[in-house]
XYZ file of C-alpha atoms in Angstrom:
655
model
C 0.000 0.000 0.000
C 2.862 2.300 0.940
C 4.638 1.439 -2.321
C 1.513 2.236 -4.337
C 1.148 5.568 -2.547
C 4.782 6.526 -3.272
C 4.462 5.390 -6.877
C 1.418 7.597 -7.327
C 3.359 10.555 -5.889
C 6.241 9.952 -8.319
C 3.811 9.724 -11.239
C 2.219 13.036 -10.256
C 5.637 14.669 -9.929
C 6.650 13.291 -13.334
C 3.485 14.528 -15.003
C 3.773 17.941 -13.355
C 7.424 18.253 -14.433
C 6.631 17.143 -17.960
C 3.707 19.549 -18.325
C 5.796 22.425 -16.999
C 8.694 21.609 -19.316
C 6.642 23.107 -22.121
C 6.677 26.918 -22.320
C 3.428 28.519 -21.226
C 3.517 31.154 -23.971
C 4.415 30.581 -27.606
C 3.778 32.495 -30.826
C 1.492 31.062 -33.484
C 1.005 32.261 -37.039
C -1.279 35.090 -35.957
C -1.914 34.945 -32.205
C -0.145 34.161 -28.960
C -0.684 30.647 -27.665
C -1.222 30.163 -23.938
C -0.374 26.505 -23.266
C -1.257 25.806 -26.874
C -4.514 27.766 -26.877
C -4.598 30.865 -29.121
C -5.907 34.047 -27.538
C -6.115 37.787 -28.088
C -3.868 39.387 -25.457
C -5.137 42.604 -23.900
C -2.741 44.445 -21.654
C -1.435 47.666 -20.159
C 1.890 49.468 -19.811
C 2.486 49.791 -16.072
C 3.159 53.421 -15.160
C 2.854 53.550 -11.344
C 1.169 56.678 -10.032
C 3.659 56.971 -7.190
C 7.331 57.473 -8.079
C 6.633 56.629 -11.731
C 8.839 53.764 -13.022
C 11.423 54.717 -10.410
C 9.172 52.755 -8.044
C 11.644 49.851 -8.070
C 14.007 52.122 -6.152
C 11.335 53.486 -3.777
C 9.464 50.258 -3.222
C 5.958 49.886 -1.812
C 4.849 46.267 -2.130
C 1.345 46.931 -0.807
C 0.766 49.507 -3.536
C 2.094 47.173 -6.236
C -0.201 44.442 -4.927
C -3.187 46.821 -5.045
C -2.312 47.928 -8.593
C -2.004 44.412 -10.008
C -5.181 43.334 -8.247
C -6.965 46.283 -9.868
C -5.617 45.315 -13.285
C -7.045 41.838 -12.853
C -10.446 43.224 -11.833
C -10.501 45.342 -15.021
C -9.889 42.307 -17.234
C -6.261 43.194 -18.007
C -4.446 39.976 -18.828
C -0.892 41.201 -19.308
C 1.266 44.035 -17.959
C 4.285 45.446 -19.758
C 6.718 46.722 -17.154
C 9.797 48.784 -17.989
C 12.569 48.619 -15.359
C 15.014 51.460 -15.958
C 18.402 50.138 -16.993
C 20.482 51.962 -14.379
C 18.409 50.443 -11.564
C 18.849 46.810 -12.585
C 22.485 46.880 -13.751
C 24.825 49.257 -11.886
C 27.885 47.498 -13.356
C 28.286 45.695 -16.719
C 28.733 42.316 -14.992
C 26.644 42.916 -11.890
C 22.918 43.231 -11.188
C 21.265 44.933 -8.245
C 19.882 41.906 -6.416
C 17.418 43.967 -4.382
C 15.890 45.390 -7.565
C 15.824 41.963 -9.227
C 14.088 40.510 -6.181
C 11.413 43.216 -6.429
C 10.828 42.360 -10.087
C 10.403 38.728 -9.021
C 7.831 39.829 -6.433
C 5.884 41.611 -9.180
C 5.792 38.383 -11.176
C 4.651 36.449 -8.114
C 1.844 38.963 -7.600
C 0.949 38.605 -11.263
C 0.641 34.858 -10.786
C -1.487 35.463 -7.687
C -3.995 37.586 -9.633
C -3.818 35.825 -13.006
C -1.889 38.603 -14.765
C 1.108 37.931 -17.037
C 4.092 40.249 -17.503
C 6.284 41.539 -20.300
C 9.633 42.894 -19.106
C 11.825 45.331 -21.069
C 15.280 45.359 -19.393
C 17.531 47.412 -21.733
C 15.579 50.617 -21.195
C 17.707 53.710 -21.582
C 14.870 55.874 -22.947
C 11.552 56.677 -21.344
C 9.015 59.438 -22.050
C 11.514 61.840 -23.595
C 14.325 61.126 -21.143
C 17.605 59.237 -21.471
C 18.376 57.060 -18.419
C 21.728 55.320 -18.673
C 24.063 53.614 -16.216
C 27.475 55.292 -16.040
C 29.194 52.374 -17.731
C 26.878 52.612 -20.792
C 27.657 56.232 -21.669
C 28.911 55.442 -25.153
C 27.740 53.840 -28.368
C 25.413 51.207 -26.975
C 25.137 49.505 -30.378
C 28.828 49.180 -31.349
C 30.994 49.438 -28.203
C 32.025 45.860 -27.372
C 32.296 46.463 -23.609
C 28.804 47.952 -23.491
C 27.400 45.175 -25.681
C 28.945 42.565 -23.357
C 27.075 44.228 -20.496
C 23.812 44.241 -22.493
C 24.272 40.557 -23.301
C 24.789 39.829 -19.607
C 21.591 41.693 -18.698
C 19.510 39.977 -21.408
C 20.878 36.550 -20.464
C 20.208 37.036 -16.750
C 16.646 38.289 -17.246
C 15.825 35.282 -19.433
C 17.581 32.843 -17.092
C 15.971 34.189 -13.902
C 12.483 35.006 -15.125
C 12.063 33.088 -18.396
C 10.448 30.063 -16.756
C 8.305 32.023 -14.318
C 4.666 31.079 -15.026
C 3.667 34.767 -14.957
C 6.166 35.860 -17.640
C 4.586 36.298 -21.068
C 7.690 37.563 -22.888
C 10.794 39.733 -22.781
C 11.210 42.946 -24.742
C 14.600 44.417 -25.717
C 13.810 47.750 -24.062
C 11.584 50.762 -24.351
C 12.320 53.076 -27.300
C 15.900 51.835 -27.667
C 16.021 53.137 -31.252
C 15.382 56.705 -30.065
C 18.840 56.804 -28.488
C 20.489 56.759 -31.927
C 19.254 60.270 -32.667
C 19.190 61.532 -29.075
C 22.835 60.574 -28.496
C 23.885 61.342 -32.095
C 25.367 57.870 -32.448
C 27.101 56.860 -35.644
C 25.837 53.424 -36.521
C 25.021 51.619 -39.774
C 22.039 49.464 -40.646
C 24.240 46.363 -40.597
C 25.609 47.226 -37.169
C 22.073 47.603 -35.818
C 21.079 44.328 -37.477
C 24.072 42.571 -35.901
C 23.346 44.154 -32.510
C 19.723 42.982 -32.525
C 20.823 39.454 -33.463
C 23.365 39.472 -30.618
C 20.870 40.571 -27.963
C 18.212 38.173 -29.234
C 20.697 35.304 -28.943
C 21.593 36.363 -25.396
C 17.924 36.190 -24.394
C 17.578 32.750 -25.976
C 20.820 31.522 -24.363
C 19.268 32.444 -21.024
C 16.040 30.599 -21.832
C 15.464 29.160 -25.281
C 11.696 28.915 -24.814
C 11.116 32.493 -23.668
C 9.306 34.732 -26.178
C 11.257 37.836 -27.216
C 10.189 40.980 -29.031
C 11.777 44.315 -29.907
C 9.275 46.978 -28.939
C 10.397 49.972 -30.947
C 7.319 50.436 -33.091
C 6.815 49.309 -36.656
C 10.289 50.467 -37.671
C 10.911 54.167 -37.959
C 14.006 54.404 -40.139
C 16.425 52.526 -42.345
C 18.210 51.031 -39.326
C 15.193 49.773 -37.395
C 12.649 48.480 -39.888
C 10.233 45.601 -39.765
C 12.342 43.103 -41.723
C 15.421 43.707 -39.573
C 13.378 43.605 -36.370
C 11.512 40.454 -37.380
C 14.760 38.497 -37.661
C 15.421 39.130 -33.969
C 11.914 38.893 -32.557
C 9.351 36.126 -32.094
C 6.500 38.569 -32.676
C 6.114 42.155 -33.852
C 5.256 44.997 -31.469
C 3.916 48.255 -32.935
C 3.428 51.583 -31.191
C 0.804 54.050 -32.357
C 1.082 57.768 -31.589
C -0.311 59.836 -34.494
C 1.383 63.033 -33.312
C 4.828 61.410 -33.224
C 4.143 59.825 -36.606
C 3.495 63.196 -38.227
C -0.222 62.763 -38.948
C -1.671 65.743 -37.078
C -0.772 68.311 -39.781
C -3.216 66.366 -41.980
C -6.044 65.540 -39.546
C -7.135 66.227 -35.979
C -6.599 63.902 -32.984
C -9.913 62.233 -33.840
C -9.534 62.558 -37.603
C -9.545 59.585 -39.957
C -5.778 59.426 -40.367
C -5.349 59.290 -36.591
C -8.111 56.752 -36.014
C -6.951 54.488 -38.872
C -3.227 54.760 -38.075
C -3.332 51.758 -35.734
C -4.947 49.605 -38.450
C -2.246 50.742 -40.869
C 0.539 49.867 -38.424
C -0.900 46.400 -37.828
C -1.087 45.670 -41.544
C 2.367 47.125 -42.197
C 4.030 44.924 -39.573
C 1.955 41.914 -40.689
C 3.904 41.901 -43.970
C 6.718 39.949 -42.263
C 4.337 37.109 -41.372
C 4.489 37.166 -37.572
C 1.866 37.994 -34.911
C 1.488 41.745 -34.380
C 0.905 43.207 -30.923
C -0.288 46.792 -30.533
C 2.160 47.337 -27.679
C 1.683 51.061 -27.072
C -1.162 53.405 -27.930
C -2.423 56.321 -25.922
C -3.408 59.942 -25.734
C -3.821 62.426 -22.910
C -7.111 63.644 -21.479
C -5.644 67.116 -21.954
C -6.143 66.662 -25.706
C -9.831 65.723 -25.800
C -13.178 65.694 -24.043
C -14.270 62.862 -21.764
C -16.509 61.134 -24.329
C -13.691 61.358 -26.877
C -11.324 59.652 -24.411
C -13.747 56.751 -24.174
C -14.253 56.656 -27.936
C -10.556 56.886 -28.831
C -9.633 53.872 -26.735
C -12.655 51.766 -27.709
C -12.410 52.460 -31.439
C -8.733 51.511 -31.501
C -9.218 48.498 -29.219
C -12.093 46.907 -31.152
C -10.725 47.880 -34.552
C -7.281 46.414 -33.720
C -8.942 43.134 -32.741
C -11.024 43.131 -35.920
C -7.975 44.050 -38.035
C -6.247 40.884 -36.838
C -3.812 42.158 -34.186
C -2.547 39.612 -31.658
C -3.218 41.953 -28.753
C -3.737 45.524 -27.585
C -1.818 47.334 -24.805
C -2.808 50.839 -23.699
C -0.297 53.415 -22.475
C -0.440 53.652 -19.572
C -1.941 52.303 -16.396
C -2.095 55.344 -14.098
C -2.340 59.105 -14.224
C 0.760 60.798 -12.854
C 0.443 63.726 -10.406
C 0.677 67.018 -12.263
C 3.426 68.283 -9.964
C 5.573 65.145 -10.225
C 9.226 65.810 -11.151
C 11.694 63.056 -11.998
C 14.733 63.164 -9.747
C 17.535 60.680 -10.398
C 21.244 61.066 -11.223
C 20.741 58.619 -14.105
C 18.693 61.165 -16.080
C 20.980 62.415 -18.854
C 19.782 65.936 -19.734
C 22.196 66.264 -22.658
C 20.330 63.443 -24.453
C 16.785 64.268 -23.267
C 13.979 66.478 -24.560
C 13.854 70.075 -23.332
C 11.213 69.465 -20.651
C 12.820 66.238 -19.518
C 16.131 68.024 -18.948
C 14.446 69.409 -15.816
C 12.592 66.207 -14.980
C 9.321 67.576 -16.338
C 7.274 65.171 -18.425
C 4.113 65.513 -20.447
C 3.497 62.119 -21.971
C 2.417 60.058 -18.958
C 0.086 62.631 -17.430
C -3.619 62.196 -18.093
C -3.266 58.945 -20.048
C -4.102 56.382 -17.371
C -6.972 53.929 -17.217
C -6.722 54.546 -13.477
C -6.387 57.706 -11.418
C -3.618 58.274 -8.900
C -5.734 56.521 -6.238
C -6.774 53.558 -8.453
C -10.173 54.897 -9.489
C -11.330 54.103 -13.024
C -10.985 56.987 -15.500
C -12.926 57.472 -18.790
C -10.095 55.564 -20.478
C -10.471 52.834 -17.854
C -14.201 52.506 -18.401
C -13.661 52.099 -22.139
C -10.882 49.578 -21.522
C -12.873 47.415 -19.112
C -15.967 47.321 -21.325
C -13.984 46.718 -24.528
C -12.005 43.871 -22.983
C -15.286 42.212 -21.954
C -16.466 42.471 -25.565
C -13.267 40.890 -26.854
C -13.436 38.077 -24.297
C -16.953 37.228 -25.499
C -16.063 37.516 -29.187
C -12.863 35.482 -28.925
C -10.829 34.695 -32.024
C -10.985 32.406 -35.043
C -13.157 34.658 -37.222
C -12.644 34.730 -40.996
C -12.968 38.003 -42.886
C -15.651 38.029 -45.595
C -15.296 41.513 -47.116
C -13.691 41.730 -50.574
C -9.900 41.610 -50.132
C -7.885 44.559 -51.407
C -4.089 44.928 -51.404
C -2.497 48.381 -51.297
C 0.817 47.999 -53.134
C 3.800 49.952 -51.781
C 7.468 50.241 -52.823
C 9.830 48.016 -50.862
C 11.156 50.732 -48.564
C 12.687 50.810 -45.100
C 11.575 54.421 -44.581
C 8.366 53.717 -42.699
C 7.730 57.329 -41.689
C 7.431 58.617 -45.239
C 5.615 55.471 -46.357
C 2.948 55.981 -43.700
C 2.410 59.610 -44.699
C 2.080 58.588 -48.341
C 0.070 55.391 -48.122
C -2.275 55.829 -45.184
C -4.476 57.959 -47.483
C -5.208 55.166 -50.003
C -5.517 52.778 -47.046
C -8.319 54.965 -45.651
C -9.979 55.383 -49.049
C -10.073 51.600 -49.434
C -11.523 51.310 -45.925
C -14.218 53.819 -46.897
C -15.067 51.588 -49.855
C -15.435 48.734 -47.298
C -12.669 46.462 -48.430
C -10.705 44.111 -46.216
C -7.467 46.071 -46.670
C -3.956 44.603 -46.619
C -0.554 46.046 -47.562
C 2.035 44.335 -49.757
C 5.458 45.231 -51.111
C 5.494 45.476 -54.876
C 8.273 42.880 -55.229
C 6.167 40.170 -53.579
C 3.773 37.963 -55.565
C 0.114 38.917 -55.212
C -1.799 36.378 -53.095
C -4.254 34.380 -55.154
C -7.161 35.298 -52.850
C -6.865 39.024 -53.603
C -10.015 40.517 -55.128
C -8.149 43.581 -56.358
C -4.866 45.440 -56.207
C -4.411 49.208 -55.850
C -1.233 50.980 -56.981
C -1.665 54.489 -55.559
C 0.290 57.118 -57.439
C 3.705 55.611 -58.166
C 5.392 53.682 -60.952
C 6.344 50.074 -60.294
C 9.794 48.556 -60.444
C 10.354 45.889 -63.057
C 9.827 43.135 -60.494
C 6.639 44.848 -59.383
C 5.423 44.970 -62.977
C 6.205 41.282 -63.381
C 4.345 40.264 -60.212
C 1.274 42.372 -60.836
C 1.344 41.605 -64.554
C 1.101 37.915 -63.700
C -1.803 38.642 -61.368
C -3.561 40.626 -64.126
C -2.976 37.960 -66.767
C -4.468 35.321 -64.467
C -7.687 37.292 -64.008
C -6.989 39.891 -61.325
C -8.332 43.446 -61.059
C -5.738 46.224 -60.789
C -6.117 49.978 -60.288
C -3.329 52.509 -60.837
C -3.413 56.281 -60.593
C -1.385 58.747 -62.665
C 1.347 56.315 -63.742
C 0.267 53.798 -66.374
C 2.471 50.696 -66.196
C 0.266 48.243 -68.061
C -1.893 49.838 -70.800
C -0.041 52.737 -72.371
C -2.104 52.458 -75.567
C -5.488 53.067 -73.936
C -8.012 54.175 -76.556
C -11.365 55.893 -76.354
C -12.949 52.613 -77.351
C -11.924 51.137 -73.999
C -14.553 51.114 -71.309
C -14.973 54.460 -69.586
C -15.710 53.948 -65.893
C -18.654 56.132 -64.947
C -19.069 57.352 -61.407
C -21.496 59.681 -59.656
C -20.704 63.356 -59.968
C -18.669 65.217 -57.385
C -16.214 62.460 -56.665
C -13.254 64.655 -55.789
C -13.300 67.919 -53.849
C -10.909 70.346 -52.262
C -11.559 71.436 -48.713
C -12.164 75.028 -49.737
C -13.204 75.146 -53.391
C -15.587 72.674 -54.938
C -14.996 70.971 -58.235
C -15.896 67.577 -59.653
C -13.866 65.244 -61.776
C -16.623 63.563 -63.734
C -19.332 66.138 -64.256
C -17.945 68.948 -66.384
C -14.924 70.063 -68.380
C -12.917 71.425 -65.456
C -11.999 70.187 -62.029
C -10.082 71.470 -59.033
C -7.163 69.618 -57.461
C -5.523 69.905 -54.080
C -2.170 71.561 -53.437
C 0.682 70.045 -55.426
C -1.535 67.555 -57.225
C -0.908 66.097 -60.645
C -2.703 65.488 -63.910
C -1.501 63.324 -66.757
C -2.918 64.303 -70.125
C -3.605 62.003 -73.038
C -0.582 63.434 -74.852
C 1.584 61.844 -72.121
C 2.666 65.297 -71.043
C 2.912 65.479 -67.258
C 2.085 68.818 -65.662
C 2.606 69.743 -62.045
C -0.205 71.832 -60.643
C -0.121 73.874 -57.465
C -2.342 75.950 -55.238
C -5.821 74.951 -56.363
C -5.380 75.421 -60.091
C -8.426 74.923 -62.307
C -7.476 72.675 -65.192
C -9.473 72.929 -68.404
C -9.667 69.719 -70.367
C -11.351 68.991 -73.637
C -14.301 66.577 -73.828
C -12.165 63.928 -75.517
C -9.499 64.148 -72.838
C -12.189 64.089 -70.182
C -13.389 60.747 -71.478
C -9.998 59.260 -70.703
C -9.931 60.335 -67.058
C -10.872 56.884 -65.710
C -10.869 53.851 -67.976
C -11.059 50.098 -67.699
C -9.336 47.816 -70.169
C -8.749 44.069 -70.436
C -5.287 42.577 -69.978
C -5.128 38.804 -70.274
C -8.004 37.475 -68.185
C -7.945 40.492 -65.891
C -9.084 44.112 -65.816
C -6.856 47.172 -65.500
C -8.312 50.450 -64.216
C -6.382 53.641 -64.879
C -7.109 57.071 -63.370
C -5.186 59.838 -65.087
C -5.041 61.994 -61.944
C -2.966 61.327 -58.849
C -6.047 61.354 -56.660
C -4.303 59.916 -53.597
C -1.615 62.594 -53.549
C -4.296 65.223 -53.959
C -6.199 64.009 -50.921
C -3.012 63.607 -48.884
C -2.113 67.280 -49.280
C -5.323 68.626 -47.800
C -6.190 68.960 -44.127
C -9.163 66.814 -43.081
C -10.757 66.578 -46.565
C -13.099 63.713 -45.730
C -16.374 65.607 -45.474
C -16.437 66.571 -49.146
C -14.059 64.089 -50.704
C -15.639 60.972 -52.198
C -12.586 59.322 -53.696
C -13.663 55.979 -52.276
C -16.083 55.658 -55.204
C -13.076 55.335 -57.514
C -11.913 52.276 -55.568
C -15.441 50.913 -55.176
C -15.584 50.395 -58.938
C -13.244 47.413 -58.438
C -15.361 45.634 -55.828
C -16.868 42.276 -56.708
C -20.467 41.655 -55.747
C -20.991 40.577 -52.150
C -24.002 39.228 -50.295
C -23.828 41.991 -47.699
C -22.613 45.531 -48.265
C -22.997 48.986 -46.776
C -22.896 52.585 -47.957
C -21.397 55.060 -45.516
C -17.810 56.222 -45.868
C -17.454 57.271 -42.219
C -18.320 53.847 -40.805
C -15.610 51.208 -40.737
C -17.069 47.814 -41.602
C -15.912 44.280 -40.810
C -17.874 41.214 -41.920
C -16.712 38.018 -40.192
C -17.685 34.359 -39.904
C -16.726 31.569 -37.514
C -18.294 28.139 -37.997
C -22.032 28.861 -38.046
C -21.684 32.366 -36.553
C -21.701 35.542 -38.627
C -21.172 39.117 -37.425
C -20.790 42.696 -38.590
C -18.578 45.168 -36.739
C -19.550 48.810 -37.337
C -17.334 51.657 -36.100
C -18.405 55.269 -36.600
C -15.246 57.323 -37.175
C -17.146 60.602 -37.190
C -18.271 63.049 -34.489
C -21.811 63.134 -35.897
C -24.691 60.699 -36.086
C -24.327 58.444 -39.127
C -26.781 56.088 -40.820
C -25.368 52.667 -41.558
C -27.562 51.326 -44.348
C -26.865 47.607 -44.649
C -27.949 45.820 -47.820
C -28.293 42.071 -48.169
C -29.126 39.870 -51.132
C -31.062 37.629 -48.742
C -33.507 38.392 -45.985
C -31.512 38.635 -42.736
C -32.056 39.494 -39.075
C -29.540 41.676 -37.266
C -29.287 41.969 -33.482
C -26.810 43.276 -30.931
C -24.231 40.508 -30.437
C -24.002 40.954 -26.662
C -27.597 41.703 -25.629
C -29.607 40.198 -28.513
C -31.634 43.448 -28.491
C -32.321 45.965 -31.251
C -33.399 43.285 -33.727
C -34.116 44.333 -37.302
C -35.076 42.280 -40.318
C -35.036 42.688 -44.093
C -32.809 43.199 -47.111
C -32.143 46.886 -46.307
C -31.564 47.713 -42.649
C -30.718 51.115 -41.211
C -28.783 51.551 -37.964
C -28.368 55.136 -36.778
C -25.007 55.282 -35.057
C -24.028 57.822 -32.433
C -20.804 59.830 -32.750
C -17.820 57.450 -32.494
C -20.109 54.533 -31.633
C -19.050 50.901 -32.017
C -21.588 48.145 -32.725
C -21.206 44.380 -33.075
C -24.200 42.784 -34.779
C -24.905 39.093 -35.209
C -26.494 37.919 -38.435
C -29.198 35.291 -38.629
C -30.342 34.074 -42.002
């Protein structure tokens, strides 16, 4: 009997050891896997309200316990915590054991409350400030002694915490790429590539099963770009701040470019074929009204899920006291922003889902409710909207690419496509319903790839540059559209209703004589009736159809501030859409149509500050109802939902 009892104990120990030998978190094709089960990961960047991220130095375990407990109550599943580099590693080959013990306590508390952690150890940049240990005051990407210290830190974090059941992953460090410009470091793309590979290997040497990412956004320059990052990361982590990305000169904080920028980032990073986490996104309450705070977070949260992101992390957890000043000898004013030179920060104030005393803010209310929605919706949904690929040059300059291509991305969204992005030198996926080449001429490889797609029966649109049908004749099909397709924001003019039209600043027109003329400052262009007929044509190439617009419409829209009220360029793209069983007409409402097994849903997101009517058309008689409450049922082949400003709806479809 005793032997049987001991044998049973040994079997249990063996099974426990075997089950725990497998890593808890892994990365799938699209989502994170928690013990093999895919899930959408919602999280928060931990910005403690007391002593900011210097809290590791001025420790209050009861407060940390209360914070993590509150995160759990709000439905937050993962916390990204950013220990400042100088606190953890005072010497290149020595860690501060007191600080490391406190990080371990945080993980233990996470396990207690069912909250996982991401840790970002090589953090020398935070909220506009450079924080560096004395021994790392050099070129952190090329100096061998400094790199040896970084390798030691990465190895030790992975070794000590990599198997902790509350660790979700390790991140290189917060905003590490920013130090290149801030410190005026001379470093090449290859040196950065080699450095990332070295640090990634150090993490994996510490724990081969630990997930690693490089949370520096989608890639902001030629040194840190998504292809280089993806080689040294198990998943992609994007960071969305429209102001920092240069979008506010074109739209407001709640304008379409701002509200679609997160979608664009997700699709841009998805080009490397790894899961994409929205790791940072946030805005201050100082920039908008209370209802806009709620709307901004919810729109981006639900839309990121629907776009196919692997998770969504808000920045940050807590509001910081307005009078808080950062005091630490590790702050390097010579490398910091002007306000941070004096320890004054802007970024973390007014962005929290929680107040200084752990009360839920408008951001927090939106977060808690949105996370409940996502938990109920789950994952595994297939997109049913027509699939459109925006083709872009193969560039490492993400900043300029975003400014140029987010406009056609939005126009395609307004036409209610399922929108993806693809480099021109990649073959077009066979499931693409159409391809859009917005205002640039293809490379030879791009012409070959898209030419093959056309020949095999694809639909391709190109503006201004004509790479496929230079001998277009009047006998080719003229694409007719409703009048008043294209407007300026100050002077009206239509492209398809009369013999003149008005373009935006620095827009272009290509005439039938192949003469290219640059136009500036709202110039009226007179064109003859015969030339007018060639403005937008459709011609057959192989088994496919090629649509050519002789005006660079996308560049025209880009160069105007908030043109969306009067601009109807989406109708140009809509001409390429195949017939679908369900469709909608309202350019301000983002639409997702999804199916999972026998379930079918529509996600409607009003991107406007006014009431909008979502008129949903169906070839068959359908019943729509709120997915979560089963209320607000409507039936028919044409159903109208009046949506409130910035409202989000999820509707289930019954046939």
